[in-house]
Short mmCIF file of C-alpha atoms and ligand atoms in Angstrom, two decimals:
data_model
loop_
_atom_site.label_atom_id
_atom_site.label_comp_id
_atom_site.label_asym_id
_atom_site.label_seq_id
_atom_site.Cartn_x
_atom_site.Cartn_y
_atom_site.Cartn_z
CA UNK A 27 2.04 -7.03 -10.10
CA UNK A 28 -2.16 -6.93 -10.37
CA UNK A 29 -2.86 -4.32 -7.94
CA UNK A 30 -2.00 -0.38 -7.15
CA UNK A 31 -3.12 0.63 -3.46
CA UNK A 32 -3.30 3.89 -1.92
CA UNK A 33 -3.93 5.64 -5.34
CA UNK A 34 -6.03 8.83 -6.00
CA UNK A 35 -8.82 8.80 -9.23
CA UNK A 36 -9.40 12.00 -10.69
CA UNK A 37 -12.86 13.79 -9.85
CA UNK A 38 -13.17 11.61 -6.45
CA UNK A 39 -12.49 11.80 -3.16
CA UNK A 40 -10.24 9.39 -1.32
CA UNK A 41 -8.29 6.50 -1.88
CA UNK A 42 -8.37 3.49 -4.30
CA UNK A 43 -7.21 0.08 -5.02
CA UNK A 44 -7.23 -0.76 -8.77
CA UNK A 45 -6.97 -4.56 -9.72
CA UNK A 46 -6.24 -6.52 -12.86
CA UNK A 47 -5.69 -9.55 -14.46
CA UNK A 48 -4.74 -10.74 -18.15
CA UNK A 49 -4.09 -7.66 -19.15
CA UNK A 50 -7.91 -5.92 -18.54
CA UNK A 51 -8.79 -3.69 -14.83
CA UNK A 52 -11.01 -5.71 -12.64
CA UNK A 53 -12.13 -3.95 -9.74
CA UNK A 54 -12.13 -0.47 -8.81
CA UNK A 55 -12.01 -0.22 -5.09
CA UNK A 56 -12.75 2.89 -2.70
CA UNK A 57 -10.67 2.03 0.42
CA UNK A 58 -11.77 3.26 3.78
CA UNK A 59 -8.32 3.64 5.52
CA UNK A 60 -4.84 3.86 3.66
CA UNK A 61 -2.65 0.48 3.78
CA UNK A 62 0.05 1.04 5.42
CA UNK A 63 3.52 0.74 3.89
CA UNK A 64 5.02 -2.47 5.23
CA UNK A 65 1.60 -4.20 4.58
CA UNK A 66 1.29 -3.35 1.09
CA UNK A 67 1.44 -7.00 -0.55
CA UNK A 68 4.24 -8.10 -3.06
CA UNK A 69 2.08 -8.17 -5.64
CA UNK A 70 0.92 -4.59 -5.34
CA UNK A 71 2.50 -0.90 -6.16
CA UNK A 72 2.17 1.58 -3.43
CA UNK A 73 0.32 5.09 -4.82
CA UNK A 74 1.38 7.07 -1.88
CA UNK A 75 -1.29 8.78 -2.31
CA UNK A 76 -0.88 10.19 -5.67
CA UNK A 77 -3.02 10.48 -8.87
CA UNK A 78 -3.69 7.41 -11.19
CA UNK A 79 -4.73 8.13 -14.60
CA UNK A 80 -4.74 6.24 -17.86
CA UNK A 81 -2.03 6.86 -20.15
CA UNK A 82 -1.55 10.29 -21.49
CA UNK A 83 -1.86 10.37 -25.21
CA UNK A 84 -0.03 11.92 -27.60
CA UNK A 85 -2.72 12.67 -30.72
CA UNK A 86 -0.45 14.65 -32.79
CA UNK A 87 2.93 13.92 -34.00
CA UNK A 88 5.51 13.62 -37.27
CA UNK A 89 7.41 10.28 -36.19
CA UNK A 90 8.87 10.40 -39.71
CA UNK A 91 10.65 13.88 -39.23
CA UNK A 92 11.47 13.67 -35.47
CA UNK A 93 15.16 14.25 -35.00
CA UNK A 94 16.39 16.00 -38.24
CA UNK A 95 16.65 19.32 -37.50
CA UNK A 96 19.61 20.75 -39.06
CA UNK A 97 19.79 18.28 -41.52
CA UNK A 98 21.06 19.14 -44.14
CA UNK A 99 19.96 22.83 -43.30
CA UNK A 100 17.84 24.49 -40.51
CA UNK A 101 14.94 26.36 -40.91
CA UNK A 102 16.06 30.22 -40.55
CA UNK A 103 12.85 31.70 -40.90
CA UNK A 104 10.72 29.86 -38.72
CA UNK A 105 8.04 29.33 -41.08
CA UNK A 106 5.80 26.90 -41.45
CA UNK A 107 6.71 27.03 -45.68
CA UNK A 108 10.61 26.94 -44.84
CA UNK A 109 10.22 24.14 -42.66
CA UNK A 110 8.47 21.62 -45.30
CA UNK A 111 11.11 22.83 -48.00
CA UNK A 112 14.17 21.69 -45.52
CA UNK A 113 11.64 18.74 -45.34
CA UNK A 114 11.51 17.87 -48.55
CA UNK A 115 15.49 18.25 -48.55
CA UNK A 116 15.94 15.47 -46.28
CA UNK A 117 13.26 13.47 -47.35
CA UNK A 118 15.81 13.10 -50.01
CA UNK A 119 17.90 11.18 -48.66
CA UNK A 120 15.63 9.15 -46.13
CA UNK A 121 15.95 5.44 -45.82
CA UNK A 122 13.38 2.93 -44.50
CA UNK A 123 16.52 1.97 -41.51
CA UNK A 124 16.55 5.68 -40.71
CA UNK A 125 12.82 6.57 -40.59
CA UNK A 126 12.23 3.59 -38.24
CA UNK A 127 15.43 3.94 -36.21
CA UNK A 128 14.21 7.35 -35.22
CA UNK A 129 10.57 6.29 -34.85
CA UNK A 130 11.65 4.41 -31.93
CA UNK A 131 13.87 6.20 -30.77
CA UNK A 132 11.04 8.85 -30.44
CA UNK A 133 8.47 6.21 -29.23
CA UNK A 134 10.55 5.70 -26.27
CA UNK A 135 10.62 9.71 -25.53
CA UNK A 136 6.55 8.85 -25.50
CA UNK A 137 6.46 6.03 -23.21
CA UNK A 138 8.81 7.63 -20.68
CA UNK A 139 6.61 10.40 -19.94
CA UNK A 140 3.70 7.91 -20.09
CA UNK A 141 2.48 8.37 -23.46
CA UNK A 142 0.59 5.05 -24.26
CA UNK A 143 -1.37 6.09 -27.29
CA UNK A 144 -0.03 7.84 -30.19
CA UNK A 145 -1.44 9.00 -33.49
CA UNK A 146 1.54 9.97 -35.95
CA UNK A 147 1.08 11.58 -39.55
CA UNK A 148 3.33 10.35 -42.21
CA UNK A 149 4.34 11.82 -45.27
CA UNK A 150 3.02 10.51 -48.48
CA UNK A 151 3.95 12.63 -50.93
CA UNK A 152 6.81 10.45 -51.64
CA UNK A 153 6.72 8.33 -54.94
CA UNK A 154 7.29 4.23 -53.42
CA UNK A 155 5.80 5.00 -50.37
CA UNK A 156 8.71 3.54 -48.52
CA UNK A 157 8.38 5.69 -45.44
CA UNK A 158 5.06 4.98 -44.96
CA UNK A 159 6.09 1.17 -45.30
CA UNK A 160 8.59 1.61 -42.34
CA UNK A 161 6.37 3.31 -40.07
CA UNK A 162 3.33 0.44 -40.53
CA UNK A 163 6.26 -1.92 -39.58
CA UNK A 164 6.70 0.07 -36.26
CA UNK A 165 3.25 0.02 -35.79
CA UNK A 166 3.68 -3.72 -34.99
CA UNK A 167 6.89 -3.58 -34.03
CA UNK A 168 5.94 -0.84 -31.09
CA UNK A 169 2.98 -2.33 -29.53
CA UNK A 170 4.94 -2.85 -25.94
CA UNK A 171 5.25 0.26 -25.48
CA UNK A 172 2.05 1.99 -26.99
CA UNK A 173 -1.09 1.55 -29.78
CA UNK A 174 0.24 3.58 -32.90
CA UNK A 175 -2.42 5.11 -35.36
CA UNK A 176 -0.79 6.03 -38.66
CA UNK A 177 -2.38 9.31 -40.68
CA UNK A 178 -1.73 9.34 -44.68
CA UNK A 179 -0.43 13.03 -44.37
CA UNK A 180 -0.01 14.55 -47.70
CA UNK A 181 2.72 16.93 -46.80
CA UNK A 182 3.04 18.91 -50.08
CA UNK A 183 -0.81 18.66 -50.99
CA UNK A 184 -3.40 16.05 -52.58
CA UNK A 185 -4.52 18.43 -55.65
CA UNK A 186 -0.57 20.10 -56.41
CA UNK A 187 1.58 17.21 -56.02
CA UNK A 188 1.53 14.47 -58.82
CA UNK A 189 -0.11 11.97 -58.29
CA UNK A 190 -1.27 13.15 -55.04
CA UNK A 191 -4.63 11.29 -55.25
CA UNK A 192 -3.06 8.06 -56.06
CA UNK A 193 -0.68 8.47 -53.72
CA UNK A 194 -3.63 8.77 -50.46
CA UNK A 195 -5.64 5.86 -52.54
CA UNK A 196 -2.49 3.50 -52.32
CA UNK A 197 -1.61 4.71 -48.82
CA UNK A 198 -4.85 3.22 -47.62
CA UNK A 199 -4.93 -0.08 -49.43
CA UNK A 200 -1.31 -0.67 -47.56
CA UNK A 201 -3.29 0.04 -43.97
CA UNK A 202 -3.28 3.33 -42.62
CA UNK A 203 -5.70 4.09 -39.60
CA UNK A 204 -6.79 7.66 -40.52
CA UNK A 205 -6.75 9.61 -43.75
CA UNK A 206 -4.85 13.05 -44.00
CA UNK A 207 -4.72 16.40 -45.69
CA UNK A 208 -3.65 19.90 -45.86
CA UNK A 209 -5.96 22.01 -47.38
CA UNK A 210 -4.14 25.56 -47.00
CA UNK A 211 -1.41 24.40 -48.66
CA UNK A 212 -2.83 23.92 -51.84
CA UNK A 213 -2.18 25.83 -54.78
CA UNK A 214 -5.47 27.45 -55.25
CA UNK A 215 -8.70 27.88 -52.81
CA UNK A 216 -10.43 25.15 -55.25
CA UNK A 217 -7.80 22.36 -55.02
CA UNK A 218 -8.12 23.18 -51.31
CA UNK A 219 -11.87 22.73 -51.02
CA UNK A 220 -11.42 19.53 -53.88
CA UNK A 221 -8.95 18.25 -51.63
CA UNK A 222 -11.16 17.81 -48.98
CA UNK A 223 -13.92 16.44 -50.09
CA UNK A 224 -11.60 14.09 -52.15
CA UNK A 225 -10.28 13.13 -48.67
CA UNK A 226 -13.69 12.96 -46.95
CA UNK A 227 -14.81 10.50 -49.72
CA UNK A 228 -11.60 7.92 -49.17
CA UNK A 229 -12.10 8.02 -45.48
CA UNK A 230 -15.97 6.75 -45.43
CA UNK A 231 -15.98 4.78 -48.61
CA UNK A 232 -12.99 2.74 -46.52
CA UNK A 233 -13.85 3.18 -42.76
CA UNK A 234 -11.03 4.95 -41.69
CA UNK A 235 -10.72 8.04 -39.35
CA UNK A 236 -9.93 12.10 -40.66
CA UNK A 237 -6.96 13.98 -39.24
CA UNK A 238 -6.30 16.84 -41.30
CA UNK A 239 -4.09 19.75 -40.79
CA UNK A 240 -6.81 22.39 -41.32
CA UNK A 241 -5.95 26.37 -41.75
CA UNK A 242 -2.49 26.21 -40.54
CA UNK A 243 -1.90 29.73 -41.14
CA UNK A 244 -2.02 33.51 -39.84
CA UNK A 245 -4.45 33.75 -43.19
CA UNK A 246 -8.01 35.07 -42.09
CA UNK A 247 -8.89 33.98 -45.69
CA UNK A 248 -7.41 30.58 -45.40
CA UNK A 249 -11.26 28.96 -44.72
CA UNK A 250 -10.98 25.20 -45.10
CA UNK A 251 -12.33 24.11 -41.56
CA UNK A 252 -15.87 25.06 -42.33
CA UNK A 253 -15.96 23.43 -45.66
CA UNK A 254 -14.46 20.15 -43.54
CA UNK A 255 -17.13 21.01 -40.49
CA UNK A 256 -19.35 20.54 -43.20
CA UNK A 257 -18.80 17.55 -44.81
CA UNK A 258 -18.40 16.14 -41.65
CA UNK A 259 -22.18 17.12 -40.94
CA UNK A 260 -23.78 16.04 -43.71
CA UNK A 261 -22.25 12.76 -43.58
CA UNK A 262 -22.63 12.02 -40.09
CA UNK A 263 -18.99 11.58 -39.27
CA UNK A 264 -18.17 13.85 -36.38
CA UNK A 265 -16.85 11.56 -33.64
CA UNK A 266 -14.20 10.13 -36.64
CA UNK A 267 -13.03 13.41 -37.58
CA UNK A 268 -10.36 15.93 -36.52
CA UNK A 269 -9.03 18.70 -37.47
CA UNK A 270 -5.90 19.76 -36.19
CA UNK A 271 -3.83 23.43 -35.93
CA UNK A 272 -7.10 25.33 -37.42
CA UNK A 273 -4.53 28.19 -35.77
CA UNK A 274 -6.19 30.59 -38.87
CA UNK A 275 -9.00 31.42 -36.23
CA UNK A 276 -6.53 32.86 -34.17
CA UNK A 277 -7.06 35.72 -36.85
CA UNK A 278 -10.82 35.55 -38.10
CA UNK A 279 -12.66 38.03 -36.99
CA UNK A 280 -15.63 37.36 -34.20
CA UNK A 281 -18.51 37.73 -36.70
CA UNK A 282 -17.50 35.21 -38.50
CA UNK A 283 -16.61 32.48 -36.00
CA UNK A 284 -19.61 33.45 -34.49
CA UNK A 285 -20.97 31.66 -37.36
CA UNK A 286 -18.67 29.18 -38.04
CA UNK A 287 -19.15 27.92 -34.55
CA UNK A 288 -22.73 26.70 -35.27
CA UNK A 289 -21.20 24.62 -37.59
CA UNK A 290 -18.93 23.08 -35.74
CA UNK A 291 -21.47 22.21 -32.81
CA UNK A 292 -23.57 20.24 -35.43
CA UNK A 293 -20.36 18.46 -36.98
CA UNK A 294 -19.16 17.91 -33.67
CA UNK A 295 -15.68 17.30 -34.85
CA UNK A 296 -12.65 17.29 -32.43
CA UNK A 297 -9.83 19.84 -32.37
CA UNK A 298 -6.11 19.52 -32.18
CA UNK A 299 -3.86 22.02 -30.46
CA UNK A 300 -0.54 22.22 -30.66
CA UNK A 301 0.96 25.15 -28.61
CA UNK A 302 4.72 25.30 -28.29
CA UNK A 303 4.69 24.43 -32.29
CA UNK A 304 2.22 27.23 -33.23
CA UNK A 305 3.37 29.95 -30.99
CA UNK A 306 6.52 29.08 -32.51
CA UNK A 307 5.22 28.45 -36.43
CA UNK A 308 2.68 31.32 -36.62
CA UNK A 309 3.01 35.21 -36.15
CA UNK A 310 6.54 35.06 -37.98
CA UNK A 311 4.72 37.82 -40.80
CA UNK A 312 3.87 40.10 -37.72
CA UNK A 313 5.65 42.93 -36.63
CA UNK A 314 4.30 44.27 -33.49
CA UNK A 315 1.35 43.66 -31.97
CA UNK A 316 1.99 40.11 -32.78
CA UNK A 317 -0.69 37.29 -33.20
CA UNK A 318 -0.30 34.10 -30.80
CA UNK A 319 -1.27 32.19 -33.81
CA UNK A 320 -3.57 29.79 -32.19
CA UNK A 321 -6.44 28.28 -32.48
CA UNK A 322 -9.20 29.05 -29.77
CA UNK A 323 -8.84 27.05 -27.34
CA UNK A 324 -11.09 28.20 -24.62
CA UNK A 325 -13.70 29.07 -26.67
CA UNK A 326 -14.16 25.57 -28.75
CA UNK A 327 -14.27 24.00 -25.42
CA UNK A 328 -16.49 26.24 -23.89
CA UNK A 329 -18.96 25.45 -26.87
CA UNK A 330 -18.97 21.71 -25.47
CA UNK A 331 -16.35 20.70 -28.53
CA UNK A 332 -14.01 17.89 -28.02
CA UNK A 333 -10.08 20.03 -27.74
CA UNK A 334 -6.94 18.90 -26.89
CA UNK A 335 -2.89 19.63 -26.99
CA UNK A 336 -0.19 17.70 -28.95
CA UNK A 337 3.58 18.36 -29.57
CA UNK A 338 3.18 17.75 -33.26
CA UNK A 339 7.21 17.91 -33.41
CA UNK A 340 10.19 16.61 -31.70
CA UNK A 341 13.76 18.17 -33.15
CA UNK A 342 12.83 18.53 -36.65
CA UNK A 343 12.44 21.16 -39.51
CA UNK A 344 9.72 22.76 -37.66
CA UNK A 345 10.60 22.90 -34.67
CA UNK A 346 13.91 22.42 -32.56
CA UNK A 347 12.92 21.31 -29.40
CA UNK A 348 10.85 18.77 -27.58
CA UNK A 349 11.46 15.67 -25.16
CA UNK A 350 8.86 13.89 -25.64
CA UNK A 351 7.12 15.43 -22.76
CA UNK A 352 3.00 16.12 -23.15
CA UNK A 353 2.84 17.91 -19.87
CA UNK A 354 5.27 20.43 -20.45
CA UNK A 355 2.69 20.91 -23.78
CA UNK A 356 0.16 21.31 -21.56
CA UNK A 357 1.57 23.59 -19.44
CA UNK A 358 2.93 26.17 -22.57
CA UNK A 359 -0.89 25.53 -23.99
CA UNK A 360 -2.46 26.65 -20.55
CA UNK A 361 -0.41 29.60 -20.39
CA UNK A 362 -0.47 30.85 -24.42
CA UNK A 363 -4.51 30.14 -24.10
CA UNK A 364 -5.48 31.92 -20.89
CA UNK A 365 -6.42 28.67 -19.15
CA UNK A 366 -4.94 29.46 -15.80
CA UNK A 367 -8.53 30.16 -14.27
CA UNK A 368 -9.51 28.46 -11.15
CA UNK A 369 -11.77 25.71 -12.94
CA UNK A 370 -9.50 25.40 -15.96
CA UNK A 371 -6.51 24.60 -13.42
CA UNK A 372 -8.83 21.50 -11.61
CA UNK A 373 -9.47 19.63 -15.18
CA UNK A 374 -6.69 20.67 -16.93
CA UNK A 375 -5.41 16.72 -17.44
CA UNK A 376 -8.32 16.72 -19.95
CA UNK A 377 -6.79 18.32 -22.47
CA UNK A 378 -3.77 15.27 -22.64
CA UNK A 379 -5.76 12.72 -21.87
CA UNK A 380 -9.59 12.25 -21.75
CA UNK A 381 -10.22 14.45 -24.88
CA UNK A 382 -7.69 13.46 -26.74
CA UNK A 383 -8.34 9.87 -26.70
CA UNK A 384 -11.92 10.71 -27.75
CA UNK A 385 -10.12 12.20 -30.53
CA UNK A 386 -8.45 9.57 -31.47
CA UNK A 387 -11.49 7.21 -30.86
CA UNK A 388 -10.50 4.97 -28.38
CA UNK A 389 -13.80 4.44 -26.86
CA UNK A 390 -14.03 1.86 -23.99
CA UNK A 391 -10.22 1.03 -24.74
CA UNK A 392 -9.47 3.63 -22.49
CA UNK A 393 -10.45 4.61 -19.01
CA UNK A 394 -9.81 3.32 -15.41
CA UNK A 395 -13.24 0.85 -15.40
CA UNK A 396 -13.23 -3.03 -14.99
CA UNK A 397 -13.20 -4.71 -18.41
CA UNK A 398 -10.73 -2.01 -20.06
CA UNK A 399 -6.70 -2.65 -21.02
CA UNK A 400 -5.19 -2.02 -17.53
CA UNK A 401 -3.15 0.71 -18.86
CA UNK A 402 -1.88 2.91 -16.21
CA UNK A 403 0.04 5.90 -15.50
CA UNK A 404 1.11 6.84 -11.87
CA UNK A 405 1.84 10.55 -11.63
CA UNK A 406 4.39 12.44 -9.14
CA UNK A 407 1.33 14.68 -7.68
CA UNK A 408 -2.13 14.09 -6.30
CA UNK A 409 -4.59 16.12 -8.52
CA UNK A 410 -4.53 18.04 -11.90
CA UNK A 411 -3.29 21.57 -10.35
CA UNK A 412 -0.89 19.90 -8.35
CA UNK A 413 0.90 17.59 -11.61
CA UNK A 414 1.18 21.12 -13.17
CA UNK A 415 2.14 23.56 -9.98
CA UNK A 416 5.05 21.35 -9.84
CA UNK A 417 5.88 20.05 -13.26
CA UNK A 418 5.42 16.62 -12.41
CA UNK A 419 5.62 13.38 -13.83
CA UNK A 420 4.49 10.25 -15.08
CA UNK A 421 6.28 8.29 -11.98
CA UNK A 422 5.21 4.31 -13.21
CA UNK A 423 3.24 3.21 -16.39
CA UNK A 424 1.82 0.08 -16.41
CA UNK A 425 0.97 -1.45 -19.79
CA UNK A 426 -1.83 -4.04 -20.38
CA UNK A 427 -0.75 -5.11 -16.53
CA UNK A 428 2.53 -4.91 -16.55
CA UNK A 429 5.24 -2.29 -15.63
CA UNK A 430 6.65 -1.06 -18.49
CA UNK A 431 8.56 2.50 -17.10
CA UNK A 432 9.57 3.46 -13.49
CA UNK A 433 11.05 7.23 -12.56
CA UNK A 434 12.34 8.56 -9.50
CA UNK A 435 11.21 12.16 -9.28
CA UNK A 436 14.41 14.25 -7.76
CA UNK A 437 14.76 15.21 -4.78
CA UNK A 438 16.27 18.25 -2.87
CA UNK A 439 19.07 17.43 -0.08
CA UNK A 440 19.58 20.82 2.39
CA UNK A 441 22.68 21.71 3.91
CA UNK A 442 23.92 20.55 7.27
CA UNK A 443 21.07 21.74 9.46
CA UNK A 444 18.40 20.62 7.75
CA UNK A 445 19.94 17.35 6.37
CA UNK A 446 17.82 14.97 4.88
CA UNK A 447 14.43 16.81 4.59
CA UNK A 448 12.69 16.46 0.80
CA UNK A 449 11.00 18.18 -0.84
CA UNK A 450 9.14 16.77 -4.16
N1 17E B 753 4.05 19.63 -41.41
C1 17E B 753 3.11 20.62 -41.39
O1 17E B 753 2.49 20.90 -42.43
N2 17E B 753 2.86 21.27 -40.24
C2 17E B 753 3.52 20.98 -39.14
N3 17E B 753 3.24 21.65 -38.01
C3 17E B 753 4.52 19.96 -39.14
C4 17E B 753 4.74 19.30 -40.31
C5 17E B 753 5.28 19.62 -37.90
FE1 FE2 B 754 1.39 18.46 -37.74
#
């Protein structure tokens, strides 16, 4: 395979013929009439006319935790706090075997919906750092299927666990791509605040990118994104940081993200959604009305900020469901944010896609343009409101030139008199 005809780009009209070879896109052709079925070469996939994209990505995820829920208890409350305590109950008992067995086990959950990118946070608030071990192992060992980044995610804080400091400090001597923290968690508003800029300071001093769960919380108080928004400014790091959840502005009050927002445009940091875990994580203090317990979606991007949707968990102490699916994210987020809107609905594949790899900083690694990986992802539908009208799917995924997943969407079968009509 080195070519895709009949295929549909995002943004543009008509048909396209997309070439490789070694592994990087060549040419991107406009055709002028379709090629017809039986003379579409050997050496070419047939679009039928549907949408080509590059692979979704998947910027938000716990590969270490996926597929434990229940074990040894399940989270009853619902909580964010309950879930890291049945955490910490079967971090226990983890081995470096089971962390990696269910790794890629979960990888492959990614790839089959077309998930080529991945950033995963790791706990490292675990004395021997063995998990983290496993998962830079299956880093290498999962580069088939997609490019892994690897967050030092201390789960049960920098400042309050011991030797939570060393603990980040060794986790990025052994490799990781992007440092971590959780700033809400934190025993006191100081250790928060210390926590960041202890975590700000590792990142730059060794070059690596900032993911941190920021304001994860119904809290109004809980106010670590605009001391991270602000280290991020003054150093000049905005397109290498992220914060992710910041759901805590769900519940601040307009006056002051009115004025939090003007520091976010000059950090110009990137934001991490992750809807079906947050409408299920947050609001469990409400009664009635109940908070959503997101972040603001619409409104960071309307303010020209970089935001995008994740699925954070798959089966695990925070949440119990998941397939691996990004699109069925996106839909949930769409819905839970009020982004069904006419212009919303034509770009919507920006949220799992485009933005999020500028989250993860993939720069010219990513994108259908000659000279980049030919990674690509055939969808079931031809544009952005189609793929979600009809819950479709990633349909082929072609890996540095190669096919790496095929799936035949379903199809309907009538009764007797209308036998053999389809419908997608
Ligand atoms: N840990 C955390 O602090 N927050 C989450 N949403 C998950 C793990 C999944
Ligand atoms: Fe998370």
């Amino acid at each position: 395979m080195n070519h895709i005809v009949n295929t549909r780009l995002r943004g543009q009209d008509g048909l396209f013929t997309v070439r490789w070879a070694d592994g990087l896109i060549t040419a991107v052709q406009a055709q002028a009439t379709p090629v017809p079925p039986h003379e579409v070469p050997a050496d070419a996939l047939d679009g039928e006319g549907r949408l080509l994209i590059p692979p979704f990505v998947e910027p938000h995820i716990h590969l270490d935790a996926t597929l434990t829920a229940g074990q040894p208890r399940w989270n009853l409350s619902g909580t964010l706090f309950e879930g890291i305590e049945r955490w910490a109950e079967r971090k226990a008992t983890v081995t470096r075997a089971d962390t990696k067995a269910r790794a890629h086990r979960t990888i492959r959950m990614l790839a089959e919906h077309g998930i080529q990118h991945v950033r995963t946070h790791v706990d490292v608030t675990e004395p021997g750092l063995g998990t983290l071990a496993a998962m830079l192992e299956v880093r290498d060992e999962a580069r088939d299927l997609v490019d892994l980044q690897v967050v030092a995610f201390p789960q049960e804080g920098i400042e309050s666990f011991a030797n939570g400091r060393a603990l980040m400090s060794e986790a990025v001597a052994m490799g990781v791509d992007v440092v971590g923290g959780i700033p809400h968690f934190e025993n006191t508003r100081e250790q928060g605040v210390s926590s960041v800029h202890f975590l700000m300071d590792l990142a730059e001093r060794h070059g690596r990118l900032v993911d941190v769960h920021c304001d994860e919380t119904d809290d109004p108080a809980s106010r670590f994104l605009e001391v991270l928004a602000e280290v991020t400014r003054v150093h000049s790091m905005g397109p290498r940081v992220t914060a992710s959840h910041t759901t805590a502005m769900g519940s601040y009050d307009n006056a002051y993200c009115h004025k939090l927002f003007r520091v976010l445009r000059q950090a110009g940091l990137s934001f991490i959604c992750c809807p079906t875990e947050s409408i299920h994580l947050q609001g469990r203090f409400d009664t009635y009305p109940k908070r959503r317990g997101l972040t603001r979606v619409p409104e960071l991007d309307r303010a020209g900020l970089n935001v995008c949707f994740a699925q954070d968990s798959i089966v695990d102490p925070w949440y119990p469901l998941g397939n691996g699916n990004i699109l069925r994210i996106l839909d949930a987020g769409l819905h839970i944010c009020h982004m069904l809107g006419y212009e919303d609905l034509q770009r919507s594949l920006d949220f799992v896609t485009t933005h999020s790899a500028r989250a993860l900083a993939l720069g010219d690694r990513y994108g259908i343009e000659p000279g980049r990986p030919a990674n690509l992802v055939l969808l079931s539908a031809d544009s952005d409101y189609e793929v979600l009208r009809t819950q479709g799917h990633a349909v082929a995924s072609i890996r540095h030139g190669e096919v790496i997943m095929r799936r035949t969407p379903s199809t309907v079968q009538w009764g007797p008199q209308e036998a053999g009509s389809q419908t997608a």
